[in-house]
Coordinates of C-alpha atoms in Angstrom, one line a residue:
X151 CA 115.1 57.6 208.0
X152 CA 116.0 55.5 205.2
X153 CA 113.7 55.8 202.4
X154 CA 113.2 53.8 199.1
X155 CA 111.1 57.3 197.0
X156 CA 112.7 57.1 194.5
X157 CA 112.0 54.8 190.9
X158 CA 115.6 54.2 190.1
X159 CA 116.7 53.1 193.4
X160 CA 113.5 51.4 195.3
X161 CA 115.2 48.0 194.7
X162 CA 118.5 46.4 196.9
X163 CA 119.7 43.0 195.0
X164 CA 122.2 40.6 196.9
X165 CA 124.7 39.5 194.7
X166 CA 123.4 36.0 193.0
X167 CA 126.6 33.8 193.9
X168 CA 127.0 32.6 197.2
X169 CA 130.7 32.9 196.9
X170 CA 130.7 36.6 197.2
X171 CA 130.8 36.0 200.5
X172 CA 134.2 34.1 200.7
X173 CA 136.4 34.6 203.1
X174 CA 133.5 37.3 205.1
X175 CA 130.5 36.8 207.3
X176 CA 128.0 34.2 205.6
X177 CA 125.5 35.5 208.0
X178 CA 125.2 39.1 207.2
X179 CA 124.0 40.8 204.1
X180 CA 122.2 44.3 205.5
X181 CA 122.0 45.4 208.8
X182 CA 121.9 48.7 211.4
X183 CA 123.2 47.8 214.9
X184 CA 122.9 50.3 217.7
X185 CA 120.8 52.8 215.6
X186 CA 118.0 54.3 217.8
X187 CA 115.2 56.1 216.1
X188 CA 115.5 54.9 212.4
X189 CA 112.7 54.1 210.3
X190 CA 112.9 51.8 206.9
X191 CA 110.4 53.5 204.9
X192 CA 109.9 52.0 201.4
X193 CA 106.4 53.9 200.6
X194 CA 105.0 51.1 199.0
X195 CA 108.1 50.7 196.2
X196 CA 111.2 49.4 197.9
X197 CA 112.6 45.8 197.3
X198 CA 115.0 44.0 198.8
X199 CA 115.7 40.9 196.9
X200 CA 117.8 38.2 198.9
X201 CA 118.7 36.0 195.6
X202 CA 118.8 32.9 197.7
X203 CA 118.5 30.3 195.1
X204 CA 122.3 29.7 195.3
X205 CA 121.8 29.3 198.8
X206 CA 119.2 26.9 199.0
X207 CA 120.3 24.8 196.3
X208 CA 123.6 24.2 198.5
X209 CA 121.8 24.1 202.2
X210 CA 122.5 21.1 204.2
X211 CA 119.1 20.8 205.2
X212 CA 118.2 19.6 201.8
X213 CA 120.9 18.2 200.7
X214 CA 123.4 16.9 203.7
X215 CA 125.0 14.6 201.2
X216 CA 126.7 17.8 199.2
X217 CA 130.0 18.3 199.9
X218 CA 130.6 21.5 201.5
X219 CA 126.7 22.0 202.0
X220 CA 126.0 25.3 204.4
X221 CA 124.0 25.6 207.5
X222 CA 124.9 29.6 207.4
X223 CA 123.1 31.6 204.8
X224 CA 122.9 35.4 205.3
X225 CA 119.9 37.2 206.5
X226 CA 118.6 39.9 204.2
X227 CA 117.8 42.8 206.8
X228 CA 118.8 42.7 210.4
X229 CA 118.3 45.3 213.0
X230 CA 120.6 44.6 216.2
X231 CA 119.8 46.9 219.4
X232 CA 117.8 49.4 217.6
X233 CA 114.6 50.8 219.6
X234 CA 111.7 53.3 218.9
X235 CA 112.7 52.0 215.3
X236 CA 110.5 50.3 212.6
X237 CA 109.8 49.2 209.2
X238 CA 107.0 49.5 207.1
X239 CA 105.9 49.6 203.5
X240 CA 108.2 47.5 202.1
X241 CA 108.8 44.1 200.2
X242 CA 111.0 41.0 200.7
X243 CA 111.6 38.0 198.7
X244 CA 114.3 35.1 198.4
X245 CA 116.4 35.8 201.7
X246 CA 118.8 33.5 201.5
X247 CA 117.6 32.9 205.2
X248 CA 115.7 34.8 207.5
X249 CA 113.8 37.5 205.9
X250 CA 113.8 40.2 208.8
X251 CA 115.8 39.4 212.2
X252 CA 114.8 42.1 215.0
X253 CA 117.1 41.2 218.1
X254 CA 117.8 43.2 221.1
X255 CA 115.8 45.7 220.6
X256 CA 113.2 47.5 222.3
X257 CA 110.4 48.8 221.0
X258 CA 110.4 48.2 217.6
X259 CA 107.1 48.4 214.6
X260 CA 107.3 46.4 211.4
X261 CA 103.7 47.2 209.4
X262 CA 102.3 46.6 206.1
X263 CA 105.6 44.1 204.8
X264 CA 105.1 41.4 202.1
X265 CA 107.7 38.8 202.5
X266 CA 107.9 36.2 199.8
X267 CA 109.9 33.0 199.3
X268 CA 108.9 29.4 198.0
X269 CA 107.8 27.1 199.8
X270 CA 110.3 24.8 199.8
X271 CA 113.2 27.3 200.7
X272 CA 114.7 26.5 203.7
X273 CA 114.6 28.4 207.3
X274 CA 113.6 31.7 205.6
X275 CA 111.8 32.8 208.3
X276 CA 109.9 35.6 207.4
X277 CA 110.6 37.6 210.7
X278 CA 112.3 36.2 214.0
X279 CA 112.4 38.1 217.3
X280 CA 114.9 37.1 219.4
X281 CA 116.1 38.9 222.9
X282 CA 113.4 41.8 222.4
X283 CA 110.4 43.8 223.8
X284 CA 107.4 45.4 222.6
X285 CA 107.7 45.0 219.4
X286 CA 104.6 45.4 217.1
X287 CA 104.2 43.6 213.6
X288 CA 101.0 44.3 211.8
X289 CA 99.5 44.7 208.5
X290 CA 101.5 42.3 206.9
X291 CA 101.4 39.4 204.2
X292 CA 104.1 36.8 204.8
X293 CA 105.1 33.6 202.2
X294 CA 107.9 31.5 203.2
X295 CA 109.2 28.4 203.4
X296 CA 109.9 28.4 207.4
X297 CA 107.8 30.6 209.9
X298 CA 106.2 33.3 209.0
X299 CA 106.7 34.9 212.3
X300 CA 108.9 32.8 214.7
X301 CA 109.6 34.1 218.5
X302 CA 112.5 33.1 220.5
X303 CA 114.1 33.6 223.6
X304 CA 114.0 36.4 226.7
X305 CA 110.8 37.8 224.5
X306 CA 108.3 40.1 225.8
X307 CA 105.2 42.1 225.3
X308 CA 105.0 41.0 221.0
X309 CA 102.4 41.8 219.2
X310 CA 100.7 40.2 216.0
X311 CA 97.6 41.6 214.2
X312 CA 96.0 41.4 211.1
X313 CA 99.0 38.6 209.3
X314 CA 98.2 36.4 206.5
X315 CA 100.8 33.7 207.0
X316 CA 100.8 31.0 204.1
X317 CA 102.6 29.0 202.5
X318 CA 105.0 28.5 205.7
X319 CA 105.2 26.9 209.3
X320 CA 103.1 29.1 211.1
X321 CA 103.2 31.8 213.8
X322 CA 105.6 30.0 216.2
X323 CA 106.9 30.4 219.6
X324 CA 110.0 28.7 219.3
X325 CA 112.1 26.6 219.1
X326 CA 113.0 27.3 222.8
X327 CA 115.5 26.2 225.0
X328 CA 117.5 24.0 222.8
X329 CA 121.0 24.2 224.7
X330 CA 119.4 23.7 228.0
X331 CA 119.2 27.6 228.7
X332 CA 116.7 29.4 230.4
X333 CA 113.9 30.7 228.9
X334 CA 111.7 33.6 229.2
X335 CA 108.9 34.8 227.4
X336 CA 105.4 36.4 228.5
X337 CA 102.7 38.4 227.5
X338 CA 102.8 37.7 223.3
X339 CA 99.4 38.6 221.6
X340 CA 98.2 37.1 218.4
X341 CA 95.1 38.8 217.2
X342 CA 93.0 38.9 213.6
X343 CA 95.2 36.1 212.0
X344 CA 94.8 34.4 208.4
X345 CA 96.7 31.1 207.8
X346 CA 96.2 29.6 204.6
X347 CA 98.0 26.2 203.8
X348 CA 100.7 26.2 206.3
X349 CA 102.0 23.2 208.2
X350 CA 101.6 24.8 211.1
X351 CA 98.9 27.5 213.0
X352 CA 99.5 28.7 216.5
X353 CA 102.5 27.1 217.9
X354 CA 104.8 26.3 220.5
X355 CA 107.7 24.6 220.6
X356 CA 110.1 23.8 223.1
X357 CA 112.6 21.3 223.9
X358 CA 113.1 19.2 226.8
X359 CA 116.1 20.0 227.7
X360 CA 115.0 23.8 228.5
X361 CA 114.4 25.6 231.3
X362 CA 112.4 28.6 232.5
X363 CA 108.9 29.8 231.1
X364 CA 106.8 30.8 228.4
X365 CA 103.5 32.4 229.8
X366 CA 100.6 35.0 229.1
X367 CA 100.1 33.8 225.6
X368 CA 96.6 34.8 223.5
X369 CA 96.1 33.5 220.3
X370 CA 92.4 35.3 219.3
X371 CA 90.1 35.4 216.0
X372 CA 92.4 33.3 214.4
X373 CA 91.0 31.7 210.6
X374 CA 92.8 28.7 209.5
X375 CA 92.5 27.1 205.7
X376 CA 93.8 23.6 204.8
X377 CA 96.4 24.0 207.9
X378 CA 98.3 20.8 209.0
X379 CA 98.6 21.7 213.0
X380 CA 96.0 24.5 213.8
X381 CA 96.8 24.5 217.4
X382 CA 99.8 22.7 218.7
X383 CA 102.3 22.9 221.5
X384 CA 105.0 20.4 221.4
X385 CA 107.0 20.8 225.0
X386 CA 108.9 17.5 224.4
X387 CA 111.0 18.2 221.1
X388 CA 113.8 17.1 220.6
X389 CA 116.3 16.2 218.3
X390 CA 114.7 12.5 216.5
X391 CA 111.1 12.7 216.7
X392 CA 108.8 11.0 218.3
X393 CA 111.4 9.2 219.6
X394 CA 112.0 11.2 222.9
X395 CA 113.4 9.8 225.8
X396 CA 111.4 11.5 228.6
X397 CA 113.3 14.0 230.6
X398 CA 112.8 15.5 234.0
X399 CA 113.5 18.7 233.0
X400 CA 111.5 21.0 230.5
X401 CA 110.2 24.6 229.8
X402 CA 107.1 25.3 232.2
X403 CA 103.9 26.9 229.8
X404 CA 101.3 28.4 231.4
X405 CA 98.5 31.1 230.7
X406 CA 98.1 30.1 227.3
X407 CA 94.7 31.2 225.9
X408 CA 93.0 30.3 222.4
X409 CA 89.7 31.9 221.8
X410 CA 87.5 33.0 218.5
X411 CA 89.2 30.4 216.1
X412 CA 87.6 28.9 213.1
X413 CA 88.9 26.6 210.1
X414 CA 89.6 23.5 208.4
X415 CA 93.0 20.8 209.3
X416 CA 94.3 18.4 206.4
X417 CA 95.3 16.5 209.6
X418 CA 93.5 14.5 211.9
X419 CA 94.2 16.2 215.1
X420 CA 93.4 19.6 214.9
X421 CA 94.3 20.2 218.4
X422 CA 97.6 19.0 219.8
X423 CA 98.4 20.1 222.8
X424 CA 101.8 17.8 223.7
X425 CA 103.5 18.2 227.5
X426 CA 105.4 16.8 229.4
X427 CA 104.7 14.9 232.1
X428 CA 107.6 16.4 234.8
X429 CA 106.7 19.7 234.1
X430 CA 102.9 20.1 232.8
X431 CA 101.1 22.7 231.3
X432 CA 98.5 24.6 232.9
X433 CA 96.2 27.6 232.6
X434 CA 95.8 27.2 228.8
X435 CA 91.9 28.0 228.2
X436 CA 89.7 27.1 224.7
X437 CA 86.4 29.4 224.1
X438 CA 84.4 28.9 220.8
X439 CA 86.8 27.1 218.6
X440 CA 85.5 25.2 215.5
X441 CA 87.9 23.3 213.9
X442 CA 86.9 20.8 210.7
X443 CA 88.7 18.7 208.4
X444 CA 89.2 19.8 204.9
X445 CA 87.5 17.0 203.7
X446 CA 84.2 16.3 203.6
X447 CA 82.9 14.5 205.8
X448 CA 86.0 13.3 207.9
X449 CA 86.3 13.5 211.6
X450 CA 89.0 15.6 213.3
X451 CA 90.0 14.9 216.9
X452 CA 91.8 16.7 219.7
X453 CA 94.7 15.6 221.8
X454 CA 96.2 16.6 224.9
X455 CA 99.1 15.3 227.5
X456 CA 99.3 16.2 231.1
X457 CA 97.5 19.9 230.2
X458 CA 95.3 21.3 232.7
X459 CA 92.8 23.6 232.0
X460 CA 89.8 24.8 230.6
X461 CA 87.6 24.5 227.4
X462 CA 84.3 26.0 226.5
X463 CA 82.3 25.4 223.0
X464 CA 85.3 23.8 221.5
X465 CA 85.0 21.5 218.6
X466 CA 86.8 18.5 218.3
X467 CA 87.0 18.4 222.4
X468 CA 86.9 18.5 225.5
X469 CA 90.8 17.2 226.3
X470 CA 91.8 19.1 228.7
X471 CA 92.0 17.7 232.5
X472 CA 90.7 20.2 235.0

């Protein structure tokens, strides 16, 4: 167990200047690979600080035209084929990129974590899953400028509970399948979930070029405030959009349920469910869904392309085809 107890030592700093990281890994900053059994314990005091102002300031996201701008910035805690292993009681802020990356790993717990960054930082994820299965987050507070929880390939059996996510992109499946590969996800449960100004809510996002499946998704008691996208699935991403060129192939989603969500969009479609037409979704089922615009007295609407299912006591709806 590693354990942040005592007052002179609950805080890890990065160094401030990217360039400490000349000539090494620009990706890595702390991390445990092929540790089973270990438990982060910070008992309510540890820190890790990422310092990623030095980062951001030179990220080619934000600024392409810098010379020498970086698409690499290091993640501030990652855990690499670790299982029966968690985290918990602890505090993140400023990664320089992803906050907390769990990837092949099996059963793995991250509880009561406050992740903060600004909200214009880029791709600081506040956790990513990649390659993993049953892992548990709960608990948790999570401000970032990316995802607050983002889920990505040959993921199974993840679950979310009781996550304030805000300011940030949402609780995202995705992006998936962005090199053609195969995907795989199932059974991901996101349950007793508080989004408050985010651009996004309950997503997922794959790209056309994928392949494979993402399935027996539940997105449940769900409370959105002054969100952008409250429900969306985008299946046709791709790299300029809105300006897709329709493919043949694509990521199949089925078995996607929404049910017990309430909130305001600052958008006017609320609901956005976007597939494709070769491969369409199906099985995704709405129950008792209210969704209203932020301001007063403005319509919302819901829109959906070639997805089957079906909706009961939804508001804006029906869109679904049976």
């Amino acid at each position: 167990m590693l354990c942040f107890n005592n007052q002179f030592r609950r805080r890890i700093m990065a160094p401030e200047s990217p360039s400490s990281w000349d000539g090494g890994d620009a990706s890595q900053w702390l991390g445990f690979k092929n540790v089973n059994g270990l438990k982060v314990d910070g008992f309510g005091f540890g820190l890790i600080d990422g310092q990623g102002k030095g980062w951001w300031d030179q990220s080619c996201r934000y600024h392409p035209r810098l010379k020498q701008c970086t698409t690499l910035a290091p993640t501030a805690l990652k855990f690499v084929s670790c299982n029966e292993s968690s985290v918990s009681n602890m505090k993140f802020t400023n990664s320089a990129q992803t906050h907390i990356l769990v990837r092949g790993c099996n059963s793995f717990s991250i509880d009561n974590v406050m992740i903060e960054s600004p909200g214009n930082s880029p791709n600081t994820d506040g956790i990513h899953i990649q390659s993993s299965q049953h892992v548990l987050i709960t608990n948790s507070r999570i401000a970032t400028g990316d995802d607050c929880v983002s889920i990505g390939d040959h993921t199974s059996n993840i679950e979310i509970e009781n996550v304030e996510c805000g300011p940030g992109h949402g609780i995202s499946i995705g992006s998936l399948g962005r090199g053609g590969n195969y995907v795989q996800v199932q059974n991901i449960l996101v349950t007793d979930a508080f989004f408050n100004g985010t651009t996004n809510g309950a997503r997922i996002k794959t790209w056309q070029v994928g392949r494979g499946y993402v399935r027996d998704v539940t997105f449940q008691n769900l409370l959105f405030n002054h969100v952008q996208n409250p429900i969306i699935i985008d299946q046709n991403y791709c790299n300029v959009r809105n300006a897709c060129k329709e493919q043949e192939t694509g990521v199949q989603i089925s078995n996607v349920n929404y049910k017990e969500v309430l909130g305001t969009s600052t958008t006017d479609i609320a609901i956005n469910i976007n597939c494709s037409r070769s491969v369409p979704c199906f099985g995704i089922s709405m129950e008792s869904i209210q969704l209203l615009s932020a301001e007063v007295g403005k319509q919302v609407t819901a829109n959906c392309s070639n997805a089957y299912g079906e909706e009961v006591d939804v508001v804006p709806g029906p869109c679904l085809l049976d």
